[in-house]
């Protein structure tokens, strides 16, 4: 018998999450049945989407949602031998007995010198989000200017690098001097700390006086209000996230963008990477190819210990991470 530890949501978040919203539980797992496997978590992901999705996808008392890289430690399914690794949507759990539907095997030619944790980041959901936002939603073309906020995060840092691969000018906004320095290391043309500039509007104008062809939106709120008037006519906006409003207890209101969108004839589209799931295998190979070529640099913020899942999650929401926030068991 294997003991599994797992974190539950004791009550829905009201404002910013707090320790009392989570509880660590332990259970005994039964043996895998025919066709099933027993997984042991190696790396677990903490992501901004967990905050809004917890409200619509979870009930109080449910195990926290999330994705992990896990090792198969018992198997009654020949397609998933003991010792193989998978990406699994098992939530915040150390061990899981499950059927194999929905398990994604780690690509067979994964390089030995590349950490499997990247399957939760640059060569995983955040990387796919960046790629599809740029190619499928924005249709970014060489020579165009792209603005991305939360640019030092798991998605934003990949967005900027892919845009540079496509020979674009990239402007990034982040929330600390260390993050701005990281963006410069990645090859961003312009980067600024939105917390210390005297005027967000002036910072955006200075970074690209001619305006922006494309805007990869991760933040929402007042940043969006400042950015939309800086768009060029017929500009395109990919709405990936809105982290500035996730913890609000009272909804933010206005200014409203409709006149700006009409006068500039802007196109704004929300999206999730799951829309292009049929492209994932090919897209993951492309992302890994760029990693191996040195065109995609990967920074991770790793927290050690499964017991620190809530702290890692809350730290990520506060912006403590540079790059992808991951928990190593």
PDB file of C-alpha atoms in Angstrom:
ATOM      1  CA  UNK A   1       0.000   0.000   0.000  1.00  0.00           C
ATOM      2  CA  UNK A   2       1.248   3.462  -0.935  1.00  0.00           C
ATOM      3  CA  UNK A   3       0.405   6.556   1.080  1.00  0.00           C
ATOM      4  CA  UNK A   4      -0.499   9.631  -0.967  1.00  0.00           C
ATOM      5  CA  UNK A   5      -0.366  13.193   0.298  1.00  0.00           C
ATOM      6  CA  UNK A   6      -2.619  15.765  -1.344  1.00  0.00           C
ATOM      7  CA  UNK A   7      -3.725  19.355  -0.813  1.00  0.00           C
ATOM      8  CA  UNK A   8      -7.407  20.250  -0.768  1.00  0.00           C
ATOM      9  CA  UNK A   9      -9.156  23.598  -1.122  1.00  0.00           C
ATOM     10  CA  UNK A  10     -10.896  23.996   2.242  1.00  0.00           C
ATOM     11  CA  UNK A  11     -12.904  27.006   1.065  1.00  0.00           C
ATOM     12  CA  UNK A  12     -13.049  29.105  -2.073  1.00  0.00           C
ATOM     13  CA  UNK A  13     -10.599  31.978  -2.104  1.00  0.00           C
ATOM     14  CA  UNK A  14     -11.924  35.342  -0.992  1.00  0.00           C
ATOM     15  CA  UNK A  15      -9.375  37.879  -2.189  1.00  0.00           C
ATOM     16  CA  UNK A  16      -5.762  36.783  -2.070  1.00  0.00           C
ATOM     17  CA  UNK A  17      -5.303  33.101  -1.070  1.00  0.00           C
ATOM     18  CA  UNK A  18      -4.173  32.380   2.483  1.00  0.00           C
ATOM     19  CA  UNK A  19      -2.766  29.351   4.310  1.00  0.00           C
ATOM     20  CA  UNK A  20      -6.123  28.500   5.894  1.00  0.00           C
ATOM     21  CA  UNK A  21      -7.644  27.987   2.418  1.00  0.00           C
ATOM     22  CA  UNK A  22      -5.580  24.795   2.052  1.00  0.00           C
ATOM     23  CA  UNK A  23      -5.319  21.552   4.037  1.00  0.00           C
ATOM     24  CA  UNK A  24      -2.847  18.688   3.621  1.00  0.00           C
ATOM     25  CA  UNK A  25      -4.462  15.231   3.612  1.00  0.00           C
ATOM     26  CA  UNK A  26      -3.125  11.665   3.526  1.00  0.00           C
ATOM     27  CA  UNK A  27      -4.773   8.569   2.060  1.00  0.00           C
ATOM     28  CA  UNK A  28      -3.888   4.931   1.368  1.00  0.00           C
ATOM     29  CA  UNK A  29      -4.017   4.003  -2.309  1.00  0.00           C
ATOM     30  CA  UNK A  30      -5.227   0.668  -3.635  1.00  0.00           C
ATOM     31  CA  UNK A  31      -3.181  -1.356  -6.117  1.00  0.00           C
ATOM     32  CA  UNK A  32      -3.547  -0.429  -9.798  1.00  0.00           C
ATOM     33  CA  UNK A  33      -6.147  -2.485 -11.667  1.00  0.00           C
ATOM     34  CA  UNK A  34      -5.649  -3.851 -15.182  1.00  0.00           C
ATOM     35  CA  UNK A  35      -4.905  -0.966 -17.531  1.00  0.00           C
ATOM     36  CA  UNK A  36      -4.022   1.421 -14.677  1.00  0.00           C
ATOM     37  CA  UNK A  37      -0.747   2.882 -13.396  1.00  0.00           C
ATOM     38  CA  UNK A  38       0.582   4.240 -10.104  1.00  0.00           C
ATOM     39  CA  UNK A  39       2.253   7.623 -10.543  1.00  0.00           C
ATOM     40  CA  UNK A  40       4.711   9.385  -8.244  1.00  0.00           C
ATOM     41  CA  UNK A  41       5.025  13.155  -8.675  1.00  0.00           C
ATOM     42  CA  UNK A  42       8.510  14.486  -9.476  1.00  0.00           C
ATOM     43  CA  UNK A  43       7.714  18.114 -10.336  1.00  0.00           C
ATOM     44  CA  UNK A  44       4.448  20.010  -9.828  1.00  0.00           C
ATOM     45  CA  UNK A  45       3.345  23.210 -11.517  1.00  0.00           C
ATOM     46  CA  UNK A  46       1.862  26.301  -9.897  1.00  0.00           C
ATOM     47  CA  UNK A  47       0.220  28.645 -12.406  1.00  0.00           C
ATOM     48  CA  UNK A  48      -1.896  31.818 -12.368  1.00  0.00           C
ATOM     49  CA  UNK A  49      -4.870  30.057 -14.020  1.00  0.00           C
ATOM     50  CA  UNK A  50      -5.401  28.007 -10.848  1.00  0.00           C
ATOM     51  CA  UNK A  51      -6.742  31.094  -9.056  1.00  0.00           C
ATOM     52  CA  UNK A  52      -9.737  31.870 -11.355  1.00  0.00           C
ATOM     53  CA  UNK A  53     -10.262  28.242 -12.449  1.00  0.00           C
ATOM     54  CA  UNK A  54     -10.581  27.084  -8.832  1.00  0.00           C
ATOM     55  CA  UNK A  55     -13.833  29.024  -8.612  1.00  0.00           C
ATOM     56  CA  UNK A  56     -15.424  27.434 -11.677  1.00  0.00           C
ATOM     57  CA  UNK A  57     -13.793  23.989 -11.798  1.00  0.00           C
ATOM     58  CA  UNK A  58     -13.658  23.023  -8.110  1.00  0.00           C
ATOM     59  CA  UNK A  59     -15.864  22.476  -5.089  1.00  0.00           C
ATOM     60  CA  UNK A  60     -14.696  23.127  -1.546  1.00  0.00           C
ATOM     61  CA  UNK A  61     -12.971  19.979  -0.314  1.00  0.00           C
ATOM     62  CA  UNK A  62     -11.627  19.014  -3.763  1.00  0.00           C
ATOM     63  CA  UNK A  63      -7.938  18.362  -4.344  1.00  0.00           C
ATOM     64  CA  UNK A  64      -6.275  21.415  -5.882  1.00  0.00           C
ATOM     65  CA  UNK A  65      -6.153  21.325  -9.679  1.00  0.00           C
ATOM     66  CA  UNK A  66      -2.855  21.262 -11.529  1.00  0.00           C
ATOM     67  CA  UNK A  67      -0.353  19.442 -13.690  1.00  0.00           C
ATOM     68  CA  UNK A  68       2.722  17.441 -12.741  1.00  0.00           C
ATOM     69  CA  UNK A  69       5.575  15.492 -14.224  1.00  0.00           C
ATOM     70  CA  UNK A  70       5.249  12.033 -12.700  1.00  0.00           C
ATOM     71  CA  UNK A  71       7.157   8.752 -12.781  1.00  0.00           C
ATOM     72  CA  UNK A  72       5.348   5.447 -13.337  1.00  0.00           C
ATOM     73  CA  UNK A  73       6.264   3.299 -10.300  1.00  0.00           C
ATOM     74  CA  UNK A  74       3.710   0.496 -10.831  1.00  0.00           C
ATOM     75  CA  UNK A  75       2.063  -0.399 -14.120  1.00  0.00           C
ATOM     76  CA  UNK A  76      -0.607  -2.715 -15.386  1.00  0.00           C
ATOM     77  CA  UNK A  77      -0.542  -1.079 -18.803  1.00  0.00           C
ATOM     78  CA  UNK A  78       2.187  -2.097 -21.263  1.00  0.00           C
ATOM     79  CA  UNK A  79       2.113   1.311 -22.979  1.00  0.00           C
ATOM     80  CA  UNK A  80       3.327   2.981 -19.748  1.00  0.00           C
ATOM     81  CA  UNK A  81       6.200   0.879 -18.361  1.00  0.00           C
ATOM     82  CA  UNK A  82       7.651   1.310 -14.878  1.00  0.00           C
ATOM     83  CA  UNK A  83      10.277   4.042 -14.906  1.00  0.00           C
ATOM     84  CA  UNK A  84       8.704   6.056 -17.715  1.00  0.00           C
ATOM     85  CA  UNK A  85       7.626   9.659 -17.167  1.00  0.00           C
ATOM     86  CA  UNK A  86       4.381  11.413 -18.063  1.00  0.00           C
ATOM     87  CA  UNK A  87       2.725  14.810 -17.809  1.00  0.00           C
ATOM     88  CA  UNK A  88      -0.458  14.264 -15.805  1.00  0.00           C
ATOM     89  CA  UNK A  89      -3.346  16.461 -14.669  1.00  0.00           C
ATOM     90  CA  UNK A  90      -3.427  14.854 -11.220  1.00  0.00           C
ATOM     91  CA  UNK A  91      -3.567  18.048  -9.180  1.00  0.00           C
ATOM     92  CA  UNK A  92      -1.600  18.657  -6.016  1.00  0.00           C
ATOM     93  CA  UNK A  93      -0.900  14.990  -5.169  1.00  0.00           C
ATOM     94  CA  UNK A  94       2.277  13.020  -4.458  1.00  0.00           C
ATOM     95  CA  UNK A  95       0.884   9.700  -5.741  1.00  0.00           C
ATOM     96  CA  UNK A  96      -2.055   8.791  -7.973  1.00  0.00           C
ATOM     97  CA  UNK A  97      -3.589   5.547  -9.220  1.00  0.00           C
ATOM     98  CA  UNK A  98      -5.280   6.300 -12.524  1.00  0.00           C
ATOM     99  CA  UNK A  99      -6.287   5.120 -15.955  1.00  0.00           C
ATOM    100  CA  UNK A 100      -3.953   6.217 -18.740  1.00  0.00           C
ATOM    101  CA  UNK A 101      -6.454   8.330 -20.696  1.00  0.00           C
ATOM    102  CA  UNK A 102      -5.202  11.895 -20.574  1.00  0.00           C
ATOM    103  CA  UNK A 103      -1.626  11.000 -19.625  1.00  0.00           C
ATOM    104  CA  UNK A 104       0.946  12.537 -21.976  1.00  0.00           C
ATOM    105  CA  UNK A 105       4.189  10.552 -22.259  1.00  0.00           C
ATOM    106  CA  UNK A 106       7.358  12.639 -22.126  1.00  0.00           C
ATOM    107  CA  UNK A 107       8.681  12.795 -25.696  1.00  0.00           C
ATOM    108  CA  UNK A 108      10.933   9.762 -26.265  1.00  0.00           C
ATOM    109  CA  UNK A 109      13.964  11.774 -27.416  1.00  0.00           C
ATOM    110  CA  UNK A 110      13.917  14.183 -24.443  1.00  0.00           C
ATOM    111  CA  UNK A 111      17.598  15.213 -23.989  1.00  0.00           C
ATOM    112  CA  UNK A 112      19.318  13.894 -20.856  1.00  0.00           C
ATOM    113  CA  UNK A 113      20.759  17.327 -20.085  1.00  0.00           C
ATOM    114  CA  UNK A 114      17.350  19.048 -20.093  1.00  0.00           C
ATOM    115  CA  UNK A 115      15.353  18.903 -16.846  1.00  0.00           C
ATOM    116  CA  UNK A 116      11.988  17.160 -17.086  1.00  0.00           C
ATOM    117  CA  UNK A 117      10.539  20.155 -15.214  1.00  0.00           C
ATOM    118  CA  UNK A 118      10.579  22.025 -18.535  1.00  0.00           C
ATOM    119  CA  UNK A 119       7.619  19.848 -19.566  1.00  0.00           C
ATOM    120  CA  UNK A 120       5.627  22.094 -17.202  1.00  0.00           C
ATOM    121  CA  UNK A 121       7.127  25.280 -18.634  1.00  0.00           C
ATOM    122  CA  UNK A 122       8.911  26.204 -21.837  1.00  0.00           C
ATOM    123  CA  UNK A 123       8.310  22.776 -23.408  1.00  0.00           C
ATOM    124  CA  UNK A 124       4.834  22.461 -21.905  1.00  0.00           C
ATOM    125  CA  UNK A 125       1.615  24.391 -21.403  1.00  0.00           C
ATOM    126  CA  UNK A 126       3.193  27.873 -20.941  1.00  0.00           C
ATOM    127  CA  UNK A 127       5.392  27.432 -24.024  1.00  0.00           C
ATOM    128  CA  UNK A 128       2.424  26.243 -26.071  1.00  0.00           C
ATOM    129  CA  UNK A 129       0.408  29.231 -24.839  1.00  0.00           C
ATOM    130  CA  UNK A 130       3.142  31.607 -25.983  1.00  0.00           C
ATOM    131  CA  UNK A 131       3.521  29.906 -29.364  1.00  0.00           C
ATOM    132  CA  UNK A 132      -0.193  29.759 -30.202  1.00  0.00           C
ATOM    133  CA  UNK A 133      -0.800  33.304 -28.979  1.00  0.00           C
ATOM    134  CA  UNK A 134       1.884  34.567 -31.331  1.00  0.00           C
ATOM    135  CA  UNK A 135       1.170  32.391 -34.363  1.00  0.00           C
ATOM    136  CA  UNK A 136      -2.530  31.487 -34.231  1.00  0.00           C
ATOM    137  CA  UNK A 137      -4.024  34.578 -32.568  1.00  0.00           C
ATOM    138  CA  UNK A 138      -1.705  37.479 -33.387  1.00  0.00           C
ATOM    139  CA  UNK A 139      -0.232  36.236 -36.656  1.00  0.00           C
ATOM    140  CA  UNK A 140       2.970  38.106 -35.754  1.00  0.00           C
ATOM    141  CA  UNK A 141       5.102  39.018 -38.780  1.00  0.00           C
ATOM    142  CA  UNK A 142       8.810  39.842 -39.112  1.00  0.00           C
ATOM    143  CA  UNK A 143       9.538  43.515 -38.511  1.00  0.00           C
ATOM    144  CA  UNK A 144       6.492  44.141 -36.321  1.00  0.00           C
ATOM    145  CA  UNK A 145       6.588  45.488 -32.765  1.00  0.00           C
ATOM    146  CA  UNK A 146       5.210  43.361 -29.925  1.00  0.00           C
ATOM    147  CA  UNK A 147       4.341  44.439 -26.386  1.00  0.00           C
ATOM    148  CA  UNK A 148       4.120  41.777 -23.651  1.00  0.00           C
ATOM    149  CA  UNK A 149       3.434  42.345 -19.947  1.00  0.00           C
ATOM    150  CA  UNK A 150       4.268  39.981 -17.068  1.00  0.00           C
ATOM    151  CA  UNK A 151       7.182  39.462 -19.437  1.00  0.00           C
ATOM    152  CA  UNK A 152       9.474  37.693 -16.951  1.00  0.00           C
ATOM    153  CA  UNK A 153       6.887  35.022 -16.152  1.00  0.00           C
ATOM    154  CA  UNK A 154       6.507  31.511 -17.517  1.00  0.00           C
ATOM    155  CA  UNK A 155       4.524  32.596 -20.587  1.00  0.00           C
ATOM    156  CA  UNK A 156       5.766  36.140 -21.142  1.00  0.00           C
ATOM    157  CA  UNK A 157       9.452  35.200 -21.203  1.00  0.00           C
ATOM    158  CA  UNK A 158       8.784  32.640 -23.961  1.00  0.00           C
ATOM    159  CA  UNK A 159       6.563  35.097 -25.867  1.00  0.00           C
ATOM    160  CA  UNK A 160       9.383  37.632 -26.087  1.00  0.00           C
ATOM    161  CA  UNK A 161      11.963  35.070 -27.187  1.00  0.00           C
ATOM    162  CA  UNK A 162       9.745  33.573 -29.905  1.00  0.00           C
ATOM    163  CA  UNK A 163       9.041  37.100 -31.165  1.00  0.00           C
ATOM    164  CA  UNK A 164      12.804  37.693 -31.416  1.00  0.00           C
ATOM    165  CA  UNK A 165      13.192  34.396 -33.307  1.00  0.00           C
ATOM    166  CA  UNK A 166      10.655  35.875 -35.747  1.00  0.00           C
ATOM    167  CA  UNK A 167      12.756  39.056 -36.139  1.00  0.00           C
ATOM    168  CA  UNK A 168      10.389  41.397 -34.310  1.00  0.00           C
ATOM    169  CA  UNK A 169      10.980  44.308 -31.961  1.00  0.00           C
ATOM    170  CA  UNK A 170       9.961  43.267 -28.432  1.00  0.00           C
ATOM    171  CA  UNK A 171       9.012  45.517 -25.522  1.00  0.00           C
ATOM    172  CA  UNK A 172       8.479  43.888 -22.132  1.00  0.00           C
ATOM    173  CA  UNK A 173       7.090  45.078 -18.820  1.00  0.00           C
ATOM    174  CA  UNK A 174       7.922  43.429 -15.487  1.00  0.00           C
ATOM    175  CA  UNK A 175       7.717  44.200 -11.792  1.00  0.00           C
ATOM    176  CA  UNK A 176      11.306  44.381 -10.501  1.00  0.00           C
ATOM    177  CA  UNK A 177      14.767  45.496 -11.579  1.00  0.00           C
ATOM    178  CA  UNK A 178      15.979  41.867 -11.462  1.00  0.00           C
ATOM    179  CA  UNK A 179      13.200  40.903 -13.864  1.00  0.00           C
ATOM    180  CA  UNK A 180      14.032  43.785 -16.202  1.00  0.00           C
ATOM    181  CA  UNK A 181      17.678  42.640 -16.223  1.00  0.00           C
ATOM    182  CA  UNK A 182      16.488  39.120 -17.078  1.00  0.00           C
ATOM    183  CA  UNK A 183      14.480  40.453 -20.033  1.00  0.00           C
ATOM    184  CA  UNK A 184      17.581  42.245 -21.326  1.00  0.00           C
ATOM    185  CA  UNK A 185      19.504  38.949 -21.049  1.00  0.00           C
ATOM    186  CA  UNK A 186      16.808  37.301 -23.167  1.00  0.00           C
ATOM    187  CA  UNK A 187      17.293  39.861 -25.928  1.00  0.00           C
ATOM    188  CA  UNK A 188      14.232  42.080 -25.404  1.00  0.00           C
ATOM    189  CA  UNK A 189      14.778  45.371 -27.246  1.00  0.00           C
ATOM    190  CA  UNK A 190      13.184  47.433 -24.482  1.00  0.00           C
ATOM    191  CA  UNK A 191      12.151  46.535 -20.931  1.00  0.00           C
ATOM    192  CA  UNK A 192      10.913  48.582 -17.981  1.00  0.00           C
ATOM    193  CA  UNK A 193       9.722  48.165 -14.403  1.00  0.00           C
ATOM    194  CA  UNK A 194       6.058  49.163 -14.391  1.00  0.00           C
ATOM    195  CA  UNK A 195       6.169  49.663 -10.608  1.00  0.00           C
ATOM    196  CA  UNK A 196       8.796  52.414 -10.711  1.00  0.00           C
ATOM    197  CA  UNK A 197       8.070  54.382 -13.903  1.00  0.00           C
ATOM    198  CA  UNK A 198       6.435  57.731 -13.218  1.00  0.00           C
ATOM    199  CA  UNK A 199       3.973  57.251 -16.089  1.00  0.00           C
ATOM    200  CA  UNK A 200       3.059  53.949 -17.708  1.00  0.00           C
ATOM    201  CA  UNK A 201       1.816  55.809 -20.795  1.00  0.00           C
ATOM    202  CA  UNK A 202       5.117  57.659 -21.179  1.00  0.00           C
ATOM    203  CA  UNK A 203       7.139  54.477 -20.635  1.00  0.00           C
ATOM    204  CA  UNK A 204       5.190  52.735 -23.391  1.00  0.00           C
ATOM    205  CA  UNK A 205       5.613  55.705 -25.753  1.00  0.00           C
ATOM    206  CA  UNK A 206       9.334  55.944 -25.048  1.00  0.00           C
ATOM    207  CA  UNK A 207       9.847  52.219 -25.661  1.00  0.00           C
ATOM    208  CA  UNK A 208       8.098  52.379 -29.054  1.00  0.00           C
ATOM    209  CA  UNK A 209       7.224  55.901 -30.239  1.00  0.00           C
ATOM    210  CA  UNK A 210       5.562  54.495 -33.379  1.00  0.00           C
ATOM    211  CA  UNK A 211       3.220  52.316 -31.298  1.00  0.00           C
ATOM    212  CA  UNK A 212       2.596  48.567 -31.244  1.00  0.00           C
ATOM    213  CA  UNK A 213       1.395  46.161 -33.924  1.00  0.00           C
ATOM    214  CA  UNK A 214       0.687  43.368 -31.427  1.00  0.00           C
ATOM    215  CA  UNK A 215       0.051  43.143 -27.693  1.00  0.00           C
ATOM    216  CA  UNK A 216       0.255  39.896 -25.716  1.00  0.00           C
ATOM    217  CA  UNK A 217      -1.934  40.551 -22.674  1.00  0.00           C
ATOM    218  CA  UNK A 218      -1.229  38.744 -19.399  1.00  0.00           C
ATOM    219  CA  UNK A 219      -2.227  41.388 -16.857  1.00  0.00           C
ATOM    220  CA  UNK A 220      -5.405  43.331 -17.695  1.00  0.00           C
ATOM    221  CA  UNK A 221      -6.614  46.163 -15.477  1.00  0.00           C
ATOM    222  CA  UNK A 222      -4.915  49.587 -15.585  1.00  0.00           C
ATOM    223  CA  UNK A 223      -2.035  48.287 -17.730  1.00  0.00           C
ATOM    224  CA  UNK A 224      -4.482  47.416 -20.492  1.00  0.00           C
ATOM    225  CA  UNK A 225      -6.080  50.858 -20.186  1.00  0.00           C
ATOM    226  CA  UNK A 226      -2.679  52.459 -20.769  1.00  0.00           C
ATOM    227  CA  UNK A 227      -1.603  50.085 -23.553  1.00  0.00           C
ATOM    228  CA  UNK A 228      -4.603  50.130 -25.893  1.00  0.00           C
ATOM    229  CA  UNK A 229      -4.233  53.786 -26.965  1.00  0.00           C
ATOM    230  CA  UNK A 230      -0.596  52.955 -27.900  1.00  0.00           C
ATOM    231  CA  UNK A 231      -1.693  50.369 -30.477  1.00  0.00           C
ATOM    232  CA  UNK A 232      -1.229  51.092 -34.173  1.00  0.00           C
ATOM    233  CA  UNK A 233      -4.291  51.102 -36.401  1.00  0.00           C
ATOM    234  CA  UNK A 234      -5.471  47.539 -37.070  1.00  0.00           C
ATOM    235  CA  UNK A 235      -3.399  46.302 -34.111  1.00  0.00           C
ATOM    236  CA  UNK A 236      -3.976  42.796 -32.744  1.00  0.00           C
ATOM    237  CA  UNK A 237      -4.296  41.840 -29.080  1.00  0.00           C
ATOM    238  CA  UNK A 238      -4.068  38.285 -27.704  1.00  0.00           C
ATOM    239  CA  UNK A 239      -5.701  38.072 -24.273  1.00  0.00           C
ATOM    240  CA  UNK A 240      -3.994  35.240 -22.398  1.00  0.00           C
ATOM    241  CA  UNK A 241      -4.439  36.351 -18.799  1.00  0.00           C
ATOM    242  CA  UNK A 242      -5.664  39.087 -16.481  1.00  0.00           C
ATOM    243  CA  UNK A 243      -3.708  38.462 -13.296  1.00  0.00           C
ATOM    244  CA  UNK A 244      -4.290  42.006 -12.001  1.00  0.00           C
ATOM    245  CA  UNK A 245      -7.956  41.157 -11.311  1.00  0.00           C
ATOM    246  CA  UNK A 246      -7.755  37.520 -10.129  1.00  0.00           C
ATOM    247  CA  UNK A 247      -7.759  38.376  -6.432  1.00  0.00           C
ATOM    248  CA  UNK A 248     -10.232  41.280  -6.502  1.00  0.00           C
ATOM    249  CA  UNK A 249     -13.163  41.063  -4.112  1.00  0.00           C
ATOM    250  CA  UNK A 250     -14.868  43.983  -5.882  1.00  0.00           C
ATOM    251  CA  UNK A 251     -14.770  43.970  -9.715  1.00  0.00           C
ATOM    252  CA  UNK A 252     -12.676  46.721 -11.301  1.00  0.00           C
ATOM    253  CA  UNK A 253     -14.609  49.135 -13.506  1.00  0.00           C
ATOM    254  CA  UNK A 254     -13.588  51.258 -16.498  1.00  0.00           C
ATOM    255  CA  UNK A 255     -12.240  53.132 -18.314  1.00  0.00           C
ATOM    256  CA  UNK A 256     -13.776  51.123 -21.126  1.00  0.00           C
ATOM    257  CA  UNK A 257     -11.833  50.449 -24.343  1.00  0.00           C
ATOM    258  CA  UNK A 258     -14.570  50.411 -26.958  1.00  0.00           C
ATOM    259  CA  UNK A 259     -14.018  53.835 -28.562  1.00  0.00           C
ATOM    260  CA  UNK A 260     -10.266  53.229 -28.781  1.00  0.00           C
ATOM    261  CA  UNK A 261     -10.948  49.854 -30.372  1.00  0.00           C
ATOM    262  CA  UNK A 262     -13.363  51.401 -32.878  1.00  0.00           C
ATOM    263  CA  UNK A 263     -11.160  54.362 -33.871  1.00  0.00           C
ATOM    264  CA  UNK A 264      -8.043  52.193 -34.215  1.00  0.00           C
ATOM    265  CA  UNK A 265      -9.993  49.220 -35.634  1.00  0.00           C
ATOM    266  CA  UNK A 266      -8.302  46.850 -33.191  1.00  0.00           C
ATOM    267  CA  UNK A 267      -8.810  43.095 -32.996  1.00  0.00           C
ATOM    268  CA  UNK A 268      -8.827  41.531 -29.504  1.00  0.00           C
ATOM    269  CA  UNK A 269      -9.161  37.786 -28.952  1.00  0.00           C
ATOM    270  CA  UNK A 270      -9.110  35.679 -25.811  1.00  0.00           C
ATOM    271  CA  UNK A 271      -7.662  32.189 -26.061  1.00  0.00           C
ATOM    272  CA  UNK A 272      -6.487  29.036 -24.282  1.00  0.00           C
ATOM    273  CA  UNK A 273      -3.828  26.713 -25.640  1.00  0.00           C
ATOM    274  CA  UNK A 274      -6.169  23.693 -25.504  1.00  0.00           C
ATOM    275  CA  UNK A 275      -7.910  24.980 -28.656  1.00  0.00           C
ATOM    276  CA  UNK A 276      -4.943  23.708 -30.708  1.00  0.00           C
ATOM    277  CA  UNK A 277      -4.429  20.414 -28.843  1.00  0.00           C
ATOM    278  CA  UNK A 278      -4.200  18.609 -32.181  1.00  0.00           C
ATOM    279  CA  UNK A 279      -0.971  20.541 -32.839  1.00  0.00           C
ATOM    280  CA  UNK A 280       0.668  19.860 -29.470  1.00  0.00           C
ATOM    281  CA  UNK A 281       3.067  17.048 -30.504  1.00  0.00           C
ATOM    282  CA  UNK A 282       4.501  19.051 -33.404  1.00  0.00           C
ATOM    283  CA  UNK A 283       4.552  22.285 -31.371  1.00  0.00           C
ATOM    284  CA  UNK A 284       6.388  20.682 -28.432  1.00  0.00           C
ATOM    285  CA  UNK A 285       9.046  19.391 -30.844  1.00  0.00           C
ATOM    286  CA  UNK A 286       9.479  22.930 -32.216  1.00  0.00           C
ATOM    287  CA  UNK A 287       9.849  24.365 -28.714  1.00  0.00           C
ATOM    288  CA  UNK A 288      12.385  21.685 -27.735  1.00  0.00           C
ATOM    289  CA  UNK A 289      14.276  22.353 -30.963  1.00  0.00           C
ATOM    290  CA  UNK A 290      14.633  26.032 -30.058  1.00  0.00           C
ATOM    291  CA  UNK A 291      15.775  25.056 -26.547  1.00  0.00           C
ATOM    292  CA  UNK A 292      18.457  22.737 -27.948  1.00  0.00           C
ATOM    293  CA  UNK A 293      19.586  25.433 -30.428  1.00  0.00           C
ATOM    294  CA  UNK A 294      19.942  27.932 -27.578  1.00  0.00           C
ATOM    295  CA  UNK A 295      17.236  30.192 -29.028  1.00  0.00           C
ATOM    296  CA  UNK A 296      14.937  29.685 -26.015  1.00  0.00           C
ATOM    297  CA  UNK A 297      16.493  30.245 -22.608  1.00  0.00           C
ATOM    298  CA  UNK A 298      14.651  28.703 -19.659  1.00  0.00           C
ATOM    299  CA  UNK A 299      14.638  30.204 -16.169  1.00  0.00           C
ATOM    300  CA  UNK A 300      12.880  28.354 -13.366  1.00  0.00           C
ATOM    301  CA  UNK A 301      11.934  29.328  -9.816  1.00  0.00           C
ATOM    302  CA  UNK A 302      12.026  26.000  -7.984  1.00  0.00           C
ATOM    303  CA  UNK A 303      10.546  25.463  -4.524  1.00  0.00           C
ATOM    304  CA  UNK A 304      11.583  22.234  -2.816  1.00  0.00           C
ATOM    305  CA  UNK A 305       9.104  20.078  -0.919  1.00  0.00           C
ATOM    306  CA  UNK A 306       5.502  19.037  -1.544  1.00  0.00           C
ATOM    307  CA  UNK A 307       4.508  20.553   1.811  1.00  0.00           C
ATOM    308  CA  UNK A 308       5.369  23.978   0.338  1.00  0.00           C
ATOM    309  CA  UNK A 309       2.788  23.844  -2.487  1.00  0.00           C
ATOM    310  CA  UNK A 310       0.537  26.601  -1.047  1.00  0.00           C
ATOM    311  CA  UNK A 311       3.533  28.864  -0.327  1.00  0.00           C
ATOM    312  CA  UNK A 312       4.844  28.361  -3.876  1.00  0.00           C
ATOM    313  CA  UNK A 313       1.401  29.112  -5.322  1.00  0.00           C
ATOM    314  CA  UNK A 314       0.937  32.286  -3.287  1.00  0.00           C
ATOM    315  CA  UNK A 315       4.502  33.401  -3.993  1.00  0.00           C
ATOM    316  CA  UNK A 316       3.881  33.008  -7.723  1.00  0.00           C
ATOM    317  CA  UNK A 317       0.718  35.135  -7.479  1.00  0.00           C
ATOM    318  CA  UNK A 318       2.802  37.813  -5.708  1.00  0.00           C
ATOM    319  CA  UNK A 319       5.320  37.754  -8.560  1.00  0.00           C
ATOM    320  CA  UNK A 320       8.207  36.288  -6.559  1.00  0.00           C
ATOM    321  CA  UNK A 321       9.266  34.047  -9.462  1.00  0.00           C
ATOM    322  CA  UNK A 322      11.429  34.827 -12.465  1.00  0.00           C
ATOM    323  CA  UNK A 323      10.469  32.348 -15.171  1.00  0.00           C
ATOM    324  CA  UNK A 324       8.402  29.245 -14.435  1.00  0.00           C
ATOM    325  CA  UNK A 325       7.364  28.483 -10.844  1.00  0.00           C
ATOM    326  CA  UNK A 326       7.802  24.759 -10.110  1.00  0.00           C
ATOM    327  CA  UNK A 327       7.713  22.598  -6.983  1.00  0.00           C
ATOM    328  CA  UNK A 328      10.243  19.745  -6.797  1.00  0.00           C
ATOM    329  CA  UNK A 329       9.040  16.897  -4.581  1.00  0.00           C
TER     330      UNK A 329
END
